[in-house]
PDB file of C-alpha atoms in Angstrom:
ATOM      1  CA  MET E1151      -6.612 -26.904  -3.297  1.00 83.00           C
ATOM      2  CA  TYR E1152      -9.244 -25.052  -5.002  1.00 88.00           C
ATOM      3  CA  ASP E1153     -13.147 -25.148  -4.100  1.00 88.00           C
ATOM      4  CA  PRO E1154     -15.468 -23.619  -6.540  1.00 90.00           C
ATOM      5  CA  THR E1155     -18.181 -22.565  -4.108  1.00 88.00           C
ATOM      6  CA  VAL E1156     -15.592 -20.547  -2.037  1.00 90.00           C
ATOM      7  CA  ALA E1157     -14.472 -18.938  -5.196  1.00 93.00           C
ATOM      8  CA  ARG E1158     -17.763 -17.989  -6.255  1.00 91.00           C
ATOM      9  CA  LEU E1159     -18.702 -16.340  -2.677  1.00 88.00           C
ATOM     10  CA  THR E1160     -15.221 -14.528  -2.977  1.00 91.00           C
ATOM     11  CA  TYR E1161     -15.941 -13.167  -6.376  1.00 92.00           C
ATOM     12  CA  ARG E1162     -19.635 -11.945  -5.117  1.00 90.00           C
ATOM     13  CA  ALA E1163     -17.907 -10.321  -1.941  1.00 87.00           C
ATOM     14  CA  LEU E1164     -14.983  -8.363  -4.254  1.00 91.00           C
ATOM     15  CA  LEU E1165     -17.290  -7.523  -7.109  1.00 89.00           C
ATOM     16  CA  GLY E1166     -20.175  -6.365  -5.246  1.00 83.00           C
ATOM     17  CA  ARG E1167     -21.444  -3.071  -6.667  1.00 78.00           C
ATOM     18  CA  ARG E1168     -19.679  -0.520  -4.163  1.00 83.00           C
ATOM     19  CA  ARG E1169     -16.335  -2.531  -3.966  1.00 84.00           C
ATOM     20  CA  ALA E1170     -16.352  -2.795  -7.717  1.00 87.00           C
ATOM     21  CA  LEU E1171     -16.721   1.114  -8.108  1.00 90.00           C
ATOM     22  CA  ILE E1172     -13.711   1.430  -5.945  1.00 89.00           C
ATOM     23  CA  LEU E1173     -11.638  -1.087  -7.666  1.00 92.00           C
ATOM     24  CA  GLY E1174     -12.473   0.588 -11.025  1.00 93.00           C
ATOM     25  CA  ALA E1175     -11.828   4.301  -9.946  1.00 94.00           C
ATOM     26  CA  LEU E1176      -7.761   3.934 -10.092  1.00 94.00           C
ATOM     27  CA  PRO E1177      -8.088   2.344 -13.345  1.00 96.00           C
ATOM     28  CA  LEU E1178     -10.185   4.689 -14.788  1.00 97.00           C
ATOM     29  CA  LEU E1179      -8.068   7.653 -13.545  1.00 96.00           C
ATOM     30  CA  LEU E1180      -5.168   6.145 -15.103  1.00 97.00           C
ATOM     31  CA  LEU E1181      -6.768   5.897 -18.661  1.00 97.00           C
ATOM     32  CA  VAL E1182      -7.893   9.631 -18.220  1.00 97.00           C
ATOM     33  CA  ILE E1183      -4.443  10.620 -17.218  1.00 96.00           C
ATOM     34  CA  ALA E1184      -2.838   8.843 -20.214  1.00 96.00           C
ATOM     35  CA  VAL E1185      -5.376  10.474 -22.654  1.00 97.00           C
ATOM     36  CA  ALA E1186      -4.579  13.750 -21.099  1.00 96.00           C
ATOM     37  CA  VAL E1187      -0.878  13.402 -21.328  1.00 95.00           C
ATOM     38  CA  ARG E1188      -1.049  11.802 -24.917  1.00 95.00           C
ATOM     39  CA  ALA E1189      -2.997  14.964 -26.045  1.00 95.00           C
ATOM     40  CA  LEU E1190      -0.646  17.494 -24.205  1.00 92.00           C
ATOM     41  CA  ALA E1191       2.750  15.932 -24.710  1.00 87.00           C
ATOM     42  CA  GLY E1192       2.257  13.634 -27.649  1.00 88.00           C
ATOM     43  CA  ALA E1193       3.877  10.099 -27.822  1.00 87.00           C
ATOM     44  CA  ASP E1194       7.038  10.157 -25.786  1.00 91.00           C
ATOM     45  CA  ASP E1195       8.576   6.810 -24.195  1.00 91.00           C
ATOM     46  CA  GLN E1196      10.176   8.518 -21.256  1.00 93.00           C
ATOM     47  CA  THR E1197       6.655  10.307 -20.323  1.00 93.00           C
ATOM     48  CA  ALA E1198       5.233   6.903 -20.850  1.00 94.00           C
ATOM     49  CA  ALA E1199       7.752   4.995 -18.547  1.00 93.00           C
ATOM     50  CA  ASP E1200       6.874   7.628 -15.798  1.00 93.00           C
ATOM     51  CA  VAL E1201       3.283   7.678 -15.969  1.00 95.00           C
ATOM     52  CA  LEU E1202       3.271   3.976 -16.006  1.00 95.00           C
ATOM     53  CA  GLY E1203       6.095   3.605 -13.294  1.00 92.00           C
ATOM     54  CA  GLY E1204       4.909   6.620 -11.149  1.00 88.00           C
ATOM     55  CA  PHE E1205       1.295   6.005 -10.923  1.00 92.00           C
ATOM     56  CA  ALA E1206       0.190   2.614 -12.326  1.00 94.00           C
ATOM     57  CA  LEU E1207       2.903   0.487 -10.541  1.00 93.00           C
ATOM     58  CA  ALA E1208       3.491   2.695  -7.760  1.00 89.00           C
ATOM     59  CA  THR E1209       0.268   3.551  -6.588  1.00 90.00           C
ATOM     60  CA  MET E1210      -2.548   1.940  -8.524  1.00 94.00           C
ATOM     61  CA  VAL E1211      -1.453  -1.759  -8.359  1.00 95.00           C
ATOM     62  CA  PRO E1212      -0.643  -1.828  -4.480  1.00 93.00           C
ATOM     63  CA  ILE E1213      -3.695  -0.142  -3.480  1.00 94.00           C
ATOM     64  CA  ILE E1214      -5.933  -2.612  -5.822  1.00 95.00           C
ATOM     65  CA  GLY E1215      -4.132  -5.232  -4.093  1.00 95.00           C
ATOM     66  CA  VAL E1216      -5.236  -3.836  -0.921  1.00 95.00           C
ATOM     67  CA  ILE E1217      -8.744  -3.979  -1.885  1.00 94.00           C
ATOM     68  CA  ALA E1218      -8.696  -7.333  -3.510  1.00 94.00           C
ATOM     69  CA  GLY E1219      -6.394  -8.992  -0.871  1.00 94.00           C
ATOM     70  CA  THR E1220      -7.924  -7.996   2.199  1.00 93.00           C
ATOM     71  CA  GLY E1221     -11.073  -8.028   1.155  1.00 91.00           C
ATOM     72  CA  ALA E1222     -11.127 -11.791  -0.060  1.00 92.00           C
ATOM     73  CA  ILE E1223     -11.319 -12.734   3.642  1.00 90.00           C
ATOM     74  CA  GLY E1224     -10.920  -9.707   6.101  1.00 83.00           C
ATOM     75  CA  PRO E1225     -14.708  -8.684   5.902  1.00 82.00           C
ATOM     76  CA  GLU E1226     -15.690 -12.633   6.637  1.00 84.00           C
ATOM     77  CA  ILE E1227     -13.407 -12.685   9.761  1.00 83.00           C
ATOM     78  CA  ASP E1228     -14.760  -8.964  11.137  1.00 78.00           C
ATOM     79  CA  ASP E1229     -18.500  -9.751  10.846  1.00 77.00           C
ATOM     80  CA  GLY E1230     -18.363 -13.644  11.729  1.00 77.00           C
ATOM     81  CA  SER E1231     -19.654 -15.173   8.689  1.00 77.00           C
ATOM     82  CA  VAL E1232     -16.281 -16.905   8.128  1.00 81.00           C
ATOM     83  CA  VAL E1233     -17.672 -19.398  10.419  1.00 80.00           C
ATOM     84  CA  TYR E1234     -20.000 -20.417   7.866  1.00 80.00           C
ATOM     85  CA  LEU E1235     -16.825 -21.761   5.606  1.00 80.00           C
ATOM     86  CA  LEU E1236     -14.918 -23.113   8.773  1.00 81.00           C
ATOM     87  CA  SER E1237     -17.971 -25.524   9.555  1.00 82.00           C
ATOM     88  CA  LYS E1238     -17.934 -26.885   6.046  1.00 82.00           C
ATOM     89  CA  PRO E1239     -15.725 -30.023   5.355  1.00 85.00           C
ATOM     90  CA  ILE E1240     -13.014 -28.093   3.388  1.00 85.00           C
ATOM     91  CA  LYS E1241      -9.450 -27.822   4.478  1.00 88.00           C
ATOM     92  CA  ARG E1242      -8.657 -24.191   5.788  1.00 87.00           C
ATOM     93  CA  PRO E1243      -5.484 -24.002   3.458  1.00 88.00           C
ATOM     94  CA  THR E1244      -7.934 -24.951   0.627  1.00 91.00           C
ATOM     95  CA  ILE E1245      -9.843 -21.756   1.489  1.00 92.00           C
ATOM     96  CA  ILE E1246      -6.985 -19.580   1.919  1.00 93.00           C
ATOM     97  CA  PHE E1247      -5.707 -21.032  -1.629  1.00 95.00           C
ATOM     98  CA  THR E1248      -9.022 -20.388  -3.238  1.00 95.00           C
ATOM     99  CA  LYS E1249      -9.225 -16.897  -1.871  1.00 95.00           C
ATOM    100  CA  LEU E1250      -5.694 -16.072  -2.943  1.00 96.00           C
ATOM    101  CA  ILE E1251      -6.342 -17.173  -6.619  1.00 96.00           C
ATOM    102  CA  VAL E1252      -9.615 -14.934  -6.682  1.00 96.00           C
ATOM    103  CA  ALA E1253      -7.589 -12.106  -5.294  1.00 96.00           C
ATOM    104  CA  ILE E1254      -4.723 -12.508  -7.805  1.00 97.00           C
ATOM    105  CA  ALA E1255      -7.178 -12.499 -10.733  1.00 97.00           C
ATOM    106  CA  VAL E1256      -9.149  -9.662  -9.527  1.00 96.00           C
ATOM    107  CA  THR E1257      -5.761  -7.628  -9.041  1.00 96.00           C
ATOM    108  CA  MET E1258      -4.548  -8.497 -12.285  1.00 97.00           C
ATOM    109  CA  VAL E1259      -7.682  -7.942 -14.307  1.00 96.00           C
ATOM    110  CA  PHE E1260      -7.914  -3.996 -12.446  1.00 96.00           C
ATOM    111  CA  SER E1261      -4.254  -3.347 -12.738  1.00 96.00           C
ATOM    112  CA  ALA E1262      -2.727  -4.988 -15.598  1.00 96.00           C
ATOM    113  CA  VAL E1263      -5.258  -4.653 -18.312  1.00 96.00           C
ATOM    114  CA  PRO E1264      -5.544  -0.720 -17.979  1.00 97.00           C
ATOM    115  CA  THR E1265      -1.718  -0.578 -17.543  1.00 97.00           C
ATOM    116  CA  PHE E1266      -1.656  -2.118 -20.789  1.00 97.00           C
ATOM    117  CA  LEU E1267      -4.265   0.139 -22.233  1.00 97.00           C
ATOM    118  CA  ALA E1268      -2.673   3.180 -20.616  1.00 97.00           C
ATOM    119  CA  GLY E1269       0.619   2.172 -22.329  1.00 95.00           C
ATOM    120  CA  LEU E1270      -0.794   1.816 -25.821  1.00 96.00           C
ATOM    121  CA  ILE E1271      -2.392   5.139 -25.503  1.00 96.00           C
ATOM    122  CA  LEU E1272       0.823   6.888 -24.064  1.00 95.00           C
ATOM    123  CA  ASN E1273       3.214   5.803 -26.861  1.00 93.00           C
ATOM    124  CA  GLY E1274       1.916   2.787 -28.645  1.00 92.00           C
ATOM    125  CA  ASN E1275       4.079   0.288 -26.818  1.00 90.00           C
ATOM    126  CA  GLY E1276       6.991   1.836 -27.989  1.00 89.00           C
ATOM    127  CA  GLN E1277      10.199   0.433 -26.472  1.00 90.00           C
ATOM    128  CA  GLN E1278       8.322  -2.197 -25.200  1.00 93.00           C
ATOM    129  CA  VAL E1279       7.132   0.021 -22.382  1.00 94.00           C
ATOM    130  CA  ALA E1280       3.444  -0.876 -22.242  1.00 95.00           C
ATOM    131  CA  VAL E1281       4.087  -4.713 -22.270  1.00 95.00           C
ATOM    132  CA  ALA E1282       6.880  -4.282 -19.591  1.00 95.00           C
ATOM    133  CA  TYR E1283       4.902  -2.573 -17.069  1.00 97.00           C
ATOM    134  CA  THR E1284       1.967  -5.075 -17.811  1.00 97.00           C
ATOM    135  CA  ILE E1285       4.174  -7.813 -16.866  1.00 96.00           C
ATOM    136  CA  ALA E1286       5.580  -5.865 -13.792  1.00 96.00           C
ATOM    137  CA  ALA E1287       1.684  -5.294 -12.661  1.00 97.00           C
ATOM    138  CA  LEU E1288       1.000  -9.009 -13.468  1.00 97.00           C
ATOM    139  CA  VAL E1289       3.946 -10.198 -11.310  1.00 96.00           C
ATOM    140  CA  ALA E1290       3.385  -7.535  -8.417  1.00 96.00           C
ATOM    141  CA  SER E1291      -0.262  -8.617  -8.350  1.00 96.00           C
ATOM    142  CA  ILE E1292       0.657 -12.041  -7.088  1.00 97.00           C
ATOM    143  CA  ALA E1293       2.841 -11.071  -4.431  1.00 96.00           C
ATOM    144  CA  TYR E1294       0.521  -8.412  -3.242  1.00 96.00           C
ATOM    145  CA  ALA E1295      -2.414 -10.244  -3.046  1.00 96.00           C
ATOM    146  CA  ALA E1296      -0.676 -12.862  -1.092  1.00 96.00           C
ATOM    147  CA  LEU E1297       0.598 -10.315   1.377  1.00 95.00           C
ATOM    148  CA  PHE E1298      -2.598  -8.420   1.793  1.00 95.00           C
ATOM    149  CA  LEU E1299      -4.691 -11.663   2.188  1.00 95.00           C
ATOM    150  CA  LEU E1300      -2.367 -12.507   4.687  1.00 95.00           C
ATOM    151  CA  LEU E1301      -2.940  -9.053   6.508  1.00 93.00           C
ATOM    152  CA  GLY E1302      -6.826  -9.631   6.125  1.00 91.00           C
ATOM    153  CA  THR E1303      -6.281 -13.218   8.203  1.00 91.00           C
ATOM    154  CA  VAL E1304      -3.951 -11.685  10.756  1.00 89.00           C
ATOM    155  CA  SER E1305      -5.576  -8.322  11.516  1.00 85.00           C
ATOM    156  CA  ARG E1306      -8.903  -6.315  11.742  1.00 83.00           C
ATOM    157  CA  HIS E1307      -7.000  -3.157  10.785  1.00 88.00           C
ATOM    158  CA  ALA E1308      -5.696  -4.840   7.499  1.00 88.00           C
ATOM    159  CA  VAL E1309      -6.904  -2.153   5.047  1.00 89.00           C
ATOM    160  CA  VAL E1310      -5.395   0.643   7.323  1.00 91.00           C
ATOM    161  CA  PHE E1311      -1.867  -1.368   7.346  1.00 91.00           C
ATOM    162  CA  GLY E1312      -1.962  -2.213   3.667  1.00 89.00           C
ATOM    163  CA  LEU E1313      -2.693   1.305   2.671  1.00 89.00           C
ATOM    164  CA  VAL E1314       0.546   2.295   5.100  1.00 88.00           C
ATOM    165  CA  TYR E1315       2.548  -0.112   3.272  1.00 86.00           C
ATOM    166  CA  ALA E1316       1.219   0.802  -0.271  1.00 83.00           C
ATOM    167  CA  LEU E1317       1.409   4.227   0.111  1.00 82.00           C
ATOM    168  CA  VAL E1318       4.032   5.011   2.458  1.00 82.00           C
ATOM    169  CA  TRP E1319       6.567   2.275   1.960  1.00 80.00           C
ATOM    170  CA  GLU E1320       6.275   1.518  -1.523  1.00 77.00           C
ATOM    171  CA  ALA E1321       5.136   4.896  -3.119  1.00 71.00           C
ATOM    172  CA  LEU E1322       7.237   6.775  -0.745  1.00 72.00           C
ATOM    173  CA  PHE E1323      10.318   5.200   0.993  1.00 69.00           C
ATOM    174  CA  GLY E1324      10.359   2.748  -1.865  1.00 62.00           C
ATOM    175  CA  SER E1325      11.158   5.863  -4.217  1.00 62.00           C
ATOM    176  CA  LEU E1326      13.292   7.699  -2.341  1.00 67.00           C
ATOM    177  CA  VAL E1327      15.278   5.608   0.104  1.00 69.00           C
ATOM    178  CA  PRO E1328      17.907   3.199  -1.364  1.00 67.00           C
ATOM    179  CA  GLY E1329      17.651   0.604   1.255  1.00 69.00           C
ATOM    180  CA  ALA E1330      14.087   0.281   1.376  1.00 70.00           C
ATOM    181  CA  ARG E1331      13.936  -0.342  -2.320  1.00 75.00           C
ATOM    182  CA  THR E1332      15.505  -3.895  -1.829  1.00 80.00           C
ATOM    183  CA  LEU E1333      12.365  -4.865   0.068  1.00 82.00           C
ATOM    184  CA  SER E1334      10.025  -3.479  -2.086  1.00 87.00           C
ATOM    185  CA  VAL E1335       7.421  -5.463  -4.348  1.00 92.00           C
ATOM    186  CA  GLN E1336       7.593  -2.699  -6.793  1.00 91.00           C
ATOM    187  CA  GLN E1337      11.287  -2.897  -7.650  1.00 91.00           C
ATOM    188  CA  TRP E1338      11.001  -6.939  -7.661  1.00 93.00           C
ATOM    189  CA  SER E1339       8.549  -6.681 -10.390  1.00 95.00           C
ATOM    190  CA  LEU E1340      10.625  -3.942 -12.039  1.00 94.00           C
ATOM    191  CA  ALA E1341      13.421  -6.337 -12.453  1.00 94.00           C
ATOM    192  CA  VAL E1342      11.138  -8.529 -14.224  1.00 94.00           C
ATOM    193  CA  ALA E1343       9.860  -5.708 -16.514  1.00 94.00           C
ATOM    194  CA  GLN E1344      13.284  -4.601 -17.088  1.00 93.00           C
ATOM    195  CA  LYS E1345      14.326  -8.025 -18.925  1.00 91.00           C
ATOM    196  CA  VAL E1346      11.341  -7.062 -21.629  1.00 89.00           C
ATOM    197  CA  ALA E1347      11.853  -3.444 -22.293  1.00 89.00           C
ATOM    198  CA  ASP E1348      14.256  -2.053 -24.790  1.00 83.00           C
ATOM    199  CA  GLY E1349      16.604   0.579 -23.828  1.00 80.00           C
ATOM    200  CA  ASN E1350      17.042   1.785 -20.074  1.00 86.00           C
ATOM    201  CA  LEU E1351      13.486   3.033 -19.663  1.00 89.00           C
ATOM    202  CA  VAL E1352      12.792   0.597 -16.897  1.00 91.00           C
ATOM    203  CA  THR E1353      15.010  -0.149 -14.265  1.00 88.00           C
ATOM    204  CA  SER E1354      15.158  -1.656 -10.852  1.00 89.00           C
ATOM    205  CA  ASP E1355      17.550  -1.673  -7.918  1.00 85.00           C
ATOM    206  CA  VAL E1356      17.138  -5.538  -7.544  1.00 89.00           C
ATOM    207  CA  GLY E1357      18.783  -8.313  -9.677  1.00 91.00           C
ATOM    208  CA  LEU E1358      16.463 -10.659 -11.665  1.00 93.00           C
ATOM    209  CA  PRO E1359      17.562 -13.672  -9.518  1.00 94.00           C
ATOM    210  CA  THR E1360      17.136 -11.816  -6.171  1.00 93.00           C
ATOM    211  CA  ALA E1361      13.714 -10.403  -7.688  1.00 94.00           C
ATOM    212  CA  THR E1362      12.337 -13.723  -8.466  1.00 95.00           C
ATOM    213  CA  ALA E1363      13.627 -15.488  -5.551  1.00 96.00           C
ATOM    214  CA  LEU E1364      12.008 -12.736  -3.251  1.00 95.00           C
ATOM    215  CA  LEU E1365       8.630 -12.705  -5.423  1.00 96.00           C
ATOM    216  CA  VAL E1366       8.438 -16.526  -5.088  1.00 96.00           C
ATOM    217  CA  GLY E1367       9.494 -16.720  -1.344  1.00 96.00           C
ATOM    218  CA  VAL E1368       7.034 -13.973   0.041  1.00 95.00           C
ATOM    219  CA  THR E1369       4.003 -15.228  -2.155  1.00 96.00           C
ATOM    220  CA  VAL E1370       4.583 -18.886  -0.709  1.00 97.00           C
ATOM    221  CA  LEU E1371       5.425 -17.826   2.706  1.00 97.00           C
ATOM    222  CA  ALA E1372       2.577 -15.363   3.358  1.00 95.00           C
ATOM    223  CA  THR E1373       0.082 -17.859   1.814  1.00 95.00           C
ATOM    224  CA  TRP E1374       1.294 -20.754   4.191  1.00 95.00           C
ATOM    225  CA  TYR E1375       1.158 -18.569   7.047  1.00 94.00           C
ATOM    226  CA  ALA E1376      -2.266 -17.334   6.356  1.00 92.00           C
ATOM    227  CA  GLY E1377      -3.221 -20.781   6.072  1.00 90.00           C
ATOM    228  CA  GLN E1378      -2.026 -21.666   9.587  1.00 89.00           C
ATOM    229  CA  LYS E1379      -3.587 -18.543  10.833  1.00 88.00           C
ATOM    230  CA  LEU E1380      -6.889 -19.708   9.748  1.00 87.00           C
ATOM    231  CA  ARG E1381      -6.480 -22.960  11.305  1.00 80.00           C
ATOM    232  CA  SER E1382      -5.790 -21.368  14.583  1.00 78.00           C
ATOM    233  CA  LEU E1383      -9.318 -19.852  14.445  1.00 69.00           C
ATOM    234  CA  THR E1384     -11.753 -21.817  16.233  1.00 56.00           C
ATOM    235  CA  LEU E1385     -15.520 -22.067  16.178  1.00 47.00           C
ATOM    236  CA  ALA E1386     -17.770 -21.655  19.188  1.00 41.00           C
ATOM    237  CA  GLY E1387     -18.649 -25.199  19.136  1.00 37.00           C
ATOM    238  CA  GLU E1388     -14.970 -26.199  18.830  1.00 42.00           C
ATOM    239  CA  GLU E1389     -14.266 -24.836  22.325  1.00 38.00           C
TER     240      GLU E1389
END
């Protein structure tokens, strides 16, 4: 189910100079914000939770997921270079699964690591805030990577749709509309983080059993359907 050659090509595509700069911009901004907030407001647990929840988890993680998930396969489909992979004796679900692993790894590194560092800067992990939001970022990275990899497989406008979901649904409706929160990866990951943090600094509108089931279900279904869609792509010589 995992092909090293596909993984190497995907890492190379995702971590090229221009894309790596884009991936690193938001984490760098988070760290700058954390340093500025700590310098101005001092160590405060509620402030740390607000910054990590309002910027890191609600904005940075889904956007990085969009870049990594759609970038793992979308450009190859758009420019036709995916034909190279499809012509090889590699099962198409294996291609999808390998690209998913790479997208998850890249999303985790560029989102969970800076989230943890920002948490340490903001309040030194008081009340386990840094660890809780880092776990939320790790969990969310898996679901986002699967969702946006699927988008990259089914649409040539995957980045646009992904950003709409990340910025409008997750960041706006997910924060303001109670019903939308139930269908939010952000809220599902917060349900996991809530069990780690001390006190009531991290909360979710979704219970842990429901959130766990939805995270697993969405990841599995998105990965399976992406594999099916890739199966439907035919090479010119196959027609």
